[in-house]
Short mmCIF file of C-alpha atoms and ligand atoms in Angstrom, two decimals:
data_model
loop_
_atom_site.label_atom_id
_atom_site.label_comp_id
_atom_site.label_asym_id
_atom_site.label_seq_id
_atom_site.Cartn_x
_atom_site.Cartn_y
_atom_site.Cartn_z
CA MET A 1 116.15 226.09 -98.26
CA VAL A 2 113.87 223.18 -95.66
CA LYS A 3 111.09 221.86 -97.39
CA VAL A 4 107.67 222.70 -96.11
CA TYR A 5 104.47 221.02 -95.61
CA HIS A 6 101.28 222.41 -94.92
CA ASP A 7 97.77 220.36 -94.00
CA LYS A 8 96.79 219.60 -98.02
CA ASP A 9 100.49 218.38 -98.94
CA ILE A 10 99.75 215.63 -95.88
CA ASP A 11 98.30 212.03 -96.27
CA ASP A 12 96.86 211.25 -92.59
CA LYS A 13 95.63 208.04 -93.55
CA VAL A 14 98.94 206.26 -92.31
CA LEU A 15 97.48 206.46 -88.81
CA LYS A 16 93.88 205.07 -89.40
CA GLY A 17 93.91 202.67 -86.97
CA LYS A 18 96.99 203.18 -84.94
CA THR A 19 96.83 203.69 -81.58
CA VAL A 20 99.17 206.65 -80.63
CA ALA A 21 100.59 205.88 -76.55
CA VAL A 22 101.76 209.26 -75.25
CA ILE A 23 104.31 208.80 -72.06
CA GLY A 24 104.34 211.75 -69.64
CA TYR A 25 101.40 214.43 -69.36
CA GLY A 26 103.71 217.59 -68.72
CA SER A 27 103.68 220.26 -70.59
CA GLN A 28 103.99 218.48 -74.21
CA GLY A 29 102.13 215.49 -73.24
CA ARG A 30 99.05 216.96 -72.00
CA ALA A 31 98.88 219.59 -74.97
CA GLN A 32 99.82 216.42 -78.02
CA ALA A 33 97.24 214.16 -75.88
CA LEU A 34 93.99 216.16 -76.04
CA ASN A 35 94.75 217.57 -79.69
CA MET A 36 95.63 214.41 -81.75
CA LYS A 37 92.31 212.86 -79.18
CA ASP A 38 90.38 215.71 -80.87
CA SER A 39 91.37 215.10 -84.25
CA GLY A 40 90.09 211.66 -83.83
CA VAL A 41 93.50 209.40 -82.57
CA ASN A 42 93.44 207.02 -80.40
CA VAL A 43 95.12 208.12 -77.86
CA VAL A 44 96.66 206.28 -74.64
CA VAL A 45 98.76 208.19 -72.05
CA GLY A 46 100.94 205.78 -70.54
CA LEU A 47 102.22 207.17 -66.34
CA ARG A 48 103.81 206.63 -63.19
CA PRO A 49 100.65 205.18 -60.65
CA GLY A 50 99.42 207.30 -58.19
CA GLY A 51 101.53 210.57 -59.80
CA LYS A 52 99.49 213.43 -59.95
CA SER A 53 99.73 213.44 -63.79
CA TRP A 54 96.81 210.72 -63.26
CA LYS A 55 94.03 212.74 -62.07
CA GLN A 56 94.72 215.60 -64.37
CA ALA A 57 94.35 212.64 -67.48
CA GLU A 58 91.40 211.27 -66.05
CA ALA A 59 89.70 214.35 -65.51
CA ASP A 60 91.19 215.40 -69.22
CA GLY A 61 88.83 212.02 -70.23
CA VAL A 62 91.62 210.36 -71.48
CA LYS A 63 92.51 206.77 -71.52
CA VAL A 64 95.86 206.13 -68.87
CA THR A 65 97.62 203.47 -67.73
CA THR A 66 101.06 202.50 -66.97
CA VAL A 67 104.11 203.23 -69.20
CA LEU A 68 104.90 200.05 -69.95
CA GLU A 69 101.25 198.72 -70.45
CA ALA A 70 100.74 202.60 -73.44
CA ALA A 71 104.32 201.22 -74.92
CA GLN A 72 102.60 197.38 -75.35
CA GLN A 73 99.62 199.43 -76.50
CA GLY A 74 100.71 201.97 -79.22
CA ASP A 75 101.56 201.16 -82.32
CA ILE A 76 103.50 205.01 -81.92
CA VAL A 77 104.95 205.56 -78.63
CA LEU A 78 105.58 209.37 -78.28
CA MET A 79 108.50 209.67 -74.96
CA LEU A 80 106.98 212.48 -73.41
CA VAL A 81 108.73 212.53 -70.04
CA PRO A 82 111.93 215.32 -69.29
CA ASP A 83 114.49 214.77 -71.60
CA MET A 84 116.86 213.74 -68.09
CA ALA A 85 114.36 210.70 -66.96
CA GLN A 86 113.70 209.40 -71.29
CA PRO A 87 116.75 206.86 -70.66
CA THR A 88 115.64 205.35 -67.67
CA VAL A 89 111.84 204.69 -68.67
CA TRP A 90 113.10 203.87 -71.67
CA LYS A 91 115.15 201.25 -70.11
CA GLU A 92 113.30 199.79 -67.47
CA GLU A 93 109.73 199.93 -69.82
CA VAL A 94 109.49 201.48 -72.95
CA ALA A 95 112.39 199.16 -74.65
CA LEU A 96 110.71 195.87 -73.26
CA ALA A 97 107.38 196.71 -75.50
CA MET A 98 108.65 197.82 -78.65
CA ARG A 99 108.21 195.14 -81.84
CA LYS A 100 109.28 195.51 -85.10
CA GLY A 101 107.08 197.80 -87.00
CA LYS A 102 106.23 199.90 -84.45
CA THR A 103 107.46 203.77 -83.95
CA LEU A 104 109.32 205.81 -81.26
CA GLN A 105 108.57 209.32 -81.53
CA PHE A 106 109.96 212.36 -80.29
CA ALA A 107 109.59 215.73 -79.61
CA HIS A 108 113.06 216.71 -79.47
CA GLY A 109 116.60 214.94 -80.74
CA PHE A 110 118.60 215.24 -77.58
CA ASN A 111 118.43 211.20 -76.06
CA ILE A 112 119.07 210.10 -79.89
CA LEU A 113 121.71 212.48 -80.90
CA TYR A 114 123.78 211.80 -77.86
CA GLY A 115 123.69 208.52 -77.58
CA ALA A 116 121.76 207.96 -74.58
CA ILE A 117 118.74 206.24 -76.06
CA THR A 118 119.45 203.37 -79.04
CA PRO A 119 116.55 201.71 -80.24
CA PRO A 120 116.32 198.42 -81.98
CA LYS A 121 116.60 198.47 -86.04
CA ASP A 122 113.65 197.44 -86.92
CA VAL A 123 111.66 200.64 -85.94
CA ASP A 124 110.89 203.71 -87.11
CA VAL A 125 112.52 206.50 -84.83
CA ILE A 126 111.01 209.76 -85.37
CA MET A 127 110.78 213.57 -84.03
CA VAL A 128 107.91 215.83 -84.10
CA ALA A 129 108.70 219.03 -82.10
CA PRO A 130 105.95 221.45 -81.83
CA LYS A 131 107.93 224.93 -82.09
CA SER A 132 105.58 226.38 -78.58
CA PRO A 133 105.33 225.23 -74.85
CA GLY A 134 102.16 223.23 -74.53
CA ALA A 135 99.74 225.95 -73.17
CA GLU A 136 99.97 227.73 -76.61
CA LEU A 137 100.34 224.24 -79.03
CA ARG A 138 96.74 223.60 -77.23
CA ARG A 139 95.37 227.59 -77.13
CA GLN A 140 96.05 227.16 -80.94
CA TYR A 141 94.40 224.05 -81.86
CA GLU A 142 91.46 225.01 -79.75
CA ALA A 143 91.17 228.53 -82.03
CA GLY A 144 91.21 226.17 -85.12
CA PHE A 145 95.03 227.13 -85.93
CA GLY A 146 98.56 225.41 -84.85
CA VAL A 147 102.08 226.16 -84.23
CA PRO A 148 104.92 225.14 -87.04
CA ALA A 149 106.52 221.99 -86.06
CA LEU A 150 110.11 220.52 -86.76
CA VAL A 151 109.14 216.32 -88.50
CA SER A 152 112.39 214.50 -89.16
CA VAL A 153 113.06 210.86 -89.29
CA HIS A 154 116.14 209.22 -87.47
CA GLN A 155 115.49 205.34 -88.91
CA ASP A 156 113.21 204.51 -91.26
CA ALA A 157 112.67 200.70 -90.45
CA SER A 158 109.61 200.68 -92.47
CA GLY A 159 109.46 202.61 -95.80
CA LYS A 160 106.70 205.30 -94.29
CA ALA A 161 108.46 207.25 -91.44
CA LEU A 162 108.20 210.37 -92.59
CA GLN A 163 104.32 210.29 -93.13
CA THR A 164 103.78 209.38 -90.11
CA ALA A 165 105.91 212.17 -88.69
CA LEU A 166 103.70 214.81 -91.05
CA ALA A 167 100.14 212.98 -89.98
CA LEU A 168 101.10 213.41 -86.49
CA ALA A 169 101.98 216.96 -86.66
CA LYS A 170 98.87 217.55 -88.65
CA ALA A 171 97.05 216.09 -85.48
CA LEU A 172 98.47 218.41 -83.49
CA GLY A 173 97.34 221.20 -85.38
CA SER A 174 100.66 222.25 -86.93
CA GLY A 175 99.90 221.57 -90.55
CA LYS A 176 97.66 224.62 -90.36
CA ALA A 177 100.88 226.92 -89.58
CA GLY A 178 103.62 224.70 -91.55
CA VAL A 179 105.64 221.90 -90.72
CA LEU A 180 109.25 221.86 -91.09
CA GLU A 181 111.68 218.95 -92.47
CA THR A 182 114.98 218.73 -90.85
CA SER A 183 117.37 216.31 -88.65
CA PHE A 184 117.49 215.26 -85.60
CA LYS A 185 120.92 216.86 -85.28
CA ASP A 186 120.19 220.53 -86.81
CA GLU A 187 116.78 220.67 -84.52
CA THR A 188 118.62 219.45 -81.24
CA GLU A 189 121.63 221.67 -81.47
CA GLU A 190 119.47 224.74 -82.94
CA ASP A 191 117.35 224.27 -79.60
CA LEU A 192 119.77 224.15 -77.03
CA PHE A 193 121.93 227.03 -78.56
CA GLY A 194 118.31 228.83 -79.49
CA GLU A 195 117.68 228.49 -75.19
CA GLN A 196 121.19 229.38 -74.20
CA ALA A 197 122.33 231.89 -75.81
CA VAL A 198 119.30 234.10 -76.95
CA LEU A 199 115.72 233.08 -75.20
CA CYS A 200 116.35 231.82 -71.52
CA GLY A 201 119.77 232.88 -70.62
CA GLY A 202 120.50 235.34 -72.98
CA ALA A 203 116.83 237.17 -71.94
CA ASP A 204 117.45 236.53 -68.15
CA GLN A 205 120.65 238.12 -68.23
CA LEU A 206 120.12 240.45 -70.17
CA ILE A 207 117.32 241.21 -67.54
CA ARG A 208 119.10 240.54 -64.03
CA ARG A 209 121.82 243.23 -65.26
CA GLY A 210 119.58 246.56 -66.74
CA PHE A 211 117.47 245.40 -63.16
CA LYS A 212 120.72 245.46 -60.93
CA VAL A 213 122.51 248.88 -63.08
CA LEU A 214 119.04 250.43 -62.27
CA VAL A 215 119.01 249.55 -58.98
CA GLU A 216 122.68 250.62 -57.59
CA ALA A 217 122.62 253.77 -59.50
CA GLY A 218 119.25 254.21 -56.52
CA TYR A 219 116.80 254.28 -59.26
CA PRO A 220 113.18 252.67 -57.88
CA PRO A 221 113.40 248.98 -58.16
CA GLU A 222 109.39 249.00 -59.17
CA LEU A 223 110.17 251.29 -61.73
CA ALA A 224 113.55 249.23 -62.92
CA TYR A 225 110.89 246.49 -62.84
CA PHE A 226 108.89 248.00 -65.46
CA GLU A 227 111.37 248.97 -67.95
CA VAL A 228 113.54 246.04 -68.32
CA CYS A 229 110.98 243.42 -67.50
CA ASN A 230 108.09 244.34 -67.75
CA GLU A 231 108.50 245.97 -71.02
CA LEU A 232 110.35 243.47 -73.01
CA LYS A 233 107.56 241.63 -73.76
CA LEU A 234 105.45 244.68 -75.43
CA ILE A 235 108.32 244.89 -77.35
CA VAL A 236 109.55 240.83 -78.28
CA ASP A 237 105.18 241.29 -79.56
CA LEU A 238 105.99 243.59 -81.97
CA ILE A 239 109.24 242.03 -83.11
CA TYR A 240 107.05 238.51 -83.37
CA LYS A 241 104.26 240.04 -85.32
CA ALA A 242 106.23 242.65 -88.08
CA GLY A 243 109.65 241.63 -87.57
CA ILE A 244 112.81 243.89 -86.04
CA GLY A 245 112.15 246.76 -88.14
CA GLY A 246 108.45 246.92 -87.61
CA MET A 247 109.54 247.13 -83.90
CA TYR A 248 111.53 250.05 -84.81
CA ARG A 249 108.65 251.75 -86.40
CA ALA A 250 106.23 251.21 -84.06
CA VAL A 251 108.46 253.33 -81.24
CA SER A 252 109.58 256.95 -81.15
CA ASP A 253 112.48 258.19 -83.01
CA THR A 254 114.65 259.01 -79.70
CA ALA A 255 114.17 254.82 -78.92
CA LYS A 256 115.04 254.17 -82.28
CA TRP A 257 117.87 256.46 -82.58
CA GLY A 258 119.25 255.13 -78.89
CA GLY A 259 118.07 250.91 -79.66
CA LEU A 260 120.25 250.89 -83.24
CA THR A 261 123.43 253.10 -81.73
CA VAL A 262 123.59 251.35 -78.21
CA GLY A 263 122.46 248.46 -78.92
CA PRO A 264 125.69 247.14 -80.66
CA VAL A 265 127.28 249.10 -77.13
CA ILE A 266 126.18 246.51 -74.66
CA VAL A 267 125.56 243.26 -76.81
CA ASP A 268 129.76 243.56 -78.54
CA ASP A 269 131.69 241.14 -80.21
CA ARG A 270 132.46 239.52 -77.04
CA VAL A 271 128.84 238.69 -77.12
CA GLU A 272 128.85 236.93 -80.01
CA GLU A 273 132.78 235.15 -79.60
CA ASN A 274 130.77 233.80 -76.39
CA MET A 275 127.95 232.55 -78.71
CA ARG A 276 130.55 230.96 -80.75
CA LYS A 277 132.06 229.37 -78.33
CA VAL A 278 128.47 227.72 -76.72
CA LEU A 279 127.69 226.69 -79.74
CA LYS A 280 130.88 224.59 -80.28
CA ASP A 281 129.93 223.04 -76.72
CA VAL A 282 126.35 221.94 -77.99
CA GLN A 283 127.98 220.50 -81.09
CA SER A 284 130.96 219.12 -79.59
CA GLY A 285 128.55 216.92 -77.24
CA LYS A 286 130.71 218.72 -73.76
CA PHE A 287 127.32 220.53 -73.29
CA ALA A 288 124.95 217.26 -72.88
CA ARG A 289 127.72 215.16 -71.39
CA ASP A 290 128.40 218.25 -68.02
CA TRP A 291 124.22 218.20 -68.14
CA MET A 292 123.83 214.21 -67.98
CA ALA A 293 126.60 213.84 -65.35
CA GLU A 294 125.07 216.92 -63.17
CA TYR A 295 121.64 215.29 -63.54
CA ARG A 296 122.94 211.76 -62.46
CA ASP A 297 125.15 213.18 -59.29
CA GLY A 298 121.97 214.32 -57.93
CA SER A 299 121.14 217.93 -59.69
CA LYS A 300 122.80 219.89 -56.51
CA HIS A 301 123.94 222.81 -58.75
CA PHE A 302 121.39 223.28 -60.96
CA LYS A 303 118.88 223.17 -57.61
CA ALA A 304 121.33 226.15 -56.35
CA LEU A 305 120.98 227.94 -59.02
CA MET A 306 117.46 228.10 -59.37
CA ASP A 307 117.80 228.79 -55.56
CA GLU A 308 119.47 232.16 -56.58
CA VAL A 309 116.73 232.98 -58.90
CA ASP A 310 114.71 233.10 -56.67
CA ALA A 311 116.45 235.03 -54.22
CA LEU A 312 116.78 237.99 -56.51
CA GLU A 313 115.80 241.43 -55.77
CA ILE A 314 113.55 241.31 -59.21
CA GLU A 315 111.51 238.16 -58.20
CA ARG A 316 110.35 239.78 -54.77
CA VAL A 317 109.41 243.41 -56.76
CA GLY A 318 108.02 241.75 -59.90
CA ARG A 319 105.97 239.30 -57.53
CA GLN A 320 104.93 242.38 -56.08
CA ILE A 321 103.83 244.25 -59.65
CA ARG A 322 102.42 241.44 -60.65
CA LYS A 323 99.97 241.14 -57.96
CA MET A 324 99.02 244.64 -58.04
CA SER A 325 98.33 244.16 -61.52
CA GLY A 326 95.99 241.17 -61.19
CA LEU A 327 99.13 238.80 -63.60
CA GLU A 328 99.80 236.35 -60.27
CA LYS A 329 97.15 235.31 -57.55
P1 NAD B 401 107.65 218.41 -68.62
O1 NAD B 401 108.45 218.44 -67.70
O2 NAD B 401 106.31 219.15 -68.74
O3 NAD B 401 106.62 217.21 -68.20
C1 NAD B 401 106.92 215.96 -67.81
C2 NAD B 401 105.94 215.11 -67.26
O4 NAD B 401 106.40 213.16 -67.99
C3 NAD B 401 105.72 215.28 -66.08
O5 NAD B 401 104.46 216.38 -65.78
C4 NAD B 401 105.09 213.60 -65.91
O6 NAD B 401 103.87 213.33 -66.25
C5 NAD B 401 106.51 212.89 -66.39
N1 NAD B 401 107.23 212.80 -65.91
C6 NAD B 401 108.59 213.38 -64.71
N2 NAD B 401 109.51 212.58 -64.31
C7 NAD B 401 109.43 210.99 -65.12
C8 NAD B 401 109.82 209.95 -64.51
N3 NAD B 401 111.11 209.91 -63.99
N4 NAD B 401 108.94 209.23 -64.90
C9 NAD B 401 108.12 209.10 -65.57
N5 NAD B 401 107.43 210.29 -65.67
C10 NAD B 401 107.93 211.04 -64.87
O7 NAD B 401 108.11 217.93 -69.79
P2 NAD B 401 107.69 218.65 -71.17
O8 NAD B 401 108.46 220.05 -71.31
O9 NAD B 401 106.30 218.65 -71.71
O10 NAD B 401 109.16 217.80 -72.49
C11 NAD B 401 108.61 216.61 -72.77
C12 NAD B 401 109.68 216.43 -74.19
O11 NAD B 401 109.01 217.25 -74.82
C13 NAD B 401 110.76 216.86 -73.53
O12 NAD B 401 112.10 215.70 -75.03
C14 NAD B 401 111.13 218.27 -74.48
O13 NAD B 401 112.26 218.79 -74.75
C15 NAD B 401 110.19 218.12 -75.70
N6 NAD B 401 109.52 219.23 -76.08
C16 NAD B 401 109.00 220.10 -75.14
C17 NAD B 401 108.57 221.94 -75.30
C18 NAD B 401 108.47 222.90 -74.28
O14 NAD B 401 107.94 223.87 -74.69
N7 NAD B 401 108.14 222.53 -72.54
C19 NAD B 401 108.69 222.30 -76.37
C20 NAD B 401 108.86 221.05 -77.32
C21 NAD B 401 109.59 220.02 -77.65
MG1 MG B 402 114.43 223.02 -76.14
#
């Protein structure tokens, strides 16, 4: 069983008098900086001068300076620029400011696990990974709650690394929902597998192919969009709140019978075999090496795949329907 901590188990005195430098102000950077600030932590945000995040951070009332200066001011330096940009930001700026006794913090273990960043031995290296996008992290905090988070220690130079990670998770609001202790390896490999096989990749392909089959068979695309995409949210909400059984109990008996008997015909043993291969590539580091090489080469294939998405018929139809129903402007 993993160890789970809540607010009452966490002593946040370790953060007294400390400054947290948040590097980057995107999805996680903004939410984490604001949650910590509202929890009484001294926060400074480090950004590229002239970037559009700078104005946003100022408008939000947080202290902003350059990446190097923020990293110099921070006792804890939190890396929240995109994973692929982190090695350069680390090498050119953050590393220059890492002194003995400081803490380097991540929200995902990728660059440590795959060796793209190697911090000096005399700093603590920790991870606090909220299990939600930034907007939800902020929304839950503002509602007086929090999203669950994973914490992990890669390097414990001070002997207090876990305490620091837990206190930071508490400042994000995650101590209200539960903070789970894990390793950099487990967090990274599970996260990559999840987003590839089930969440982003798996769900995308299920929707795309369901839409394609219906439209090719001559059904109206608008109806197909409702069936295989729009309604997926309602089903996932049911699973989120009450589990798979709870979802089945909330739909008709015909939907139960159809889902239970036809589901395994669609996602069959071959799909499970594919999932095992995908997990192996994550564990061996092949996925990480390929993605880092793609990024270094200018992300041409990556951009082409995104253009392909934008050109899909389901995207055109979906936009119309979301506009019609007021979901999108
Ligand atoms: P993001 O893409 O939303 O934001 C990155 C920000 O970094 C940008 O807004 C910009 O301010 C800055 N930036 C971008 N490129 C830069 C560069 N080359 N140099 C300097 N600054 C640059 O990133 P994110 O999704 O918030 O991810 C940050 C970290 O959080 C990653 O390690 C990611 O794995 C982790 N994480 C993300 C989520 C999520 O749902 N988005 C969830 C958990 C953990
Ligand atoms: Mg992820």
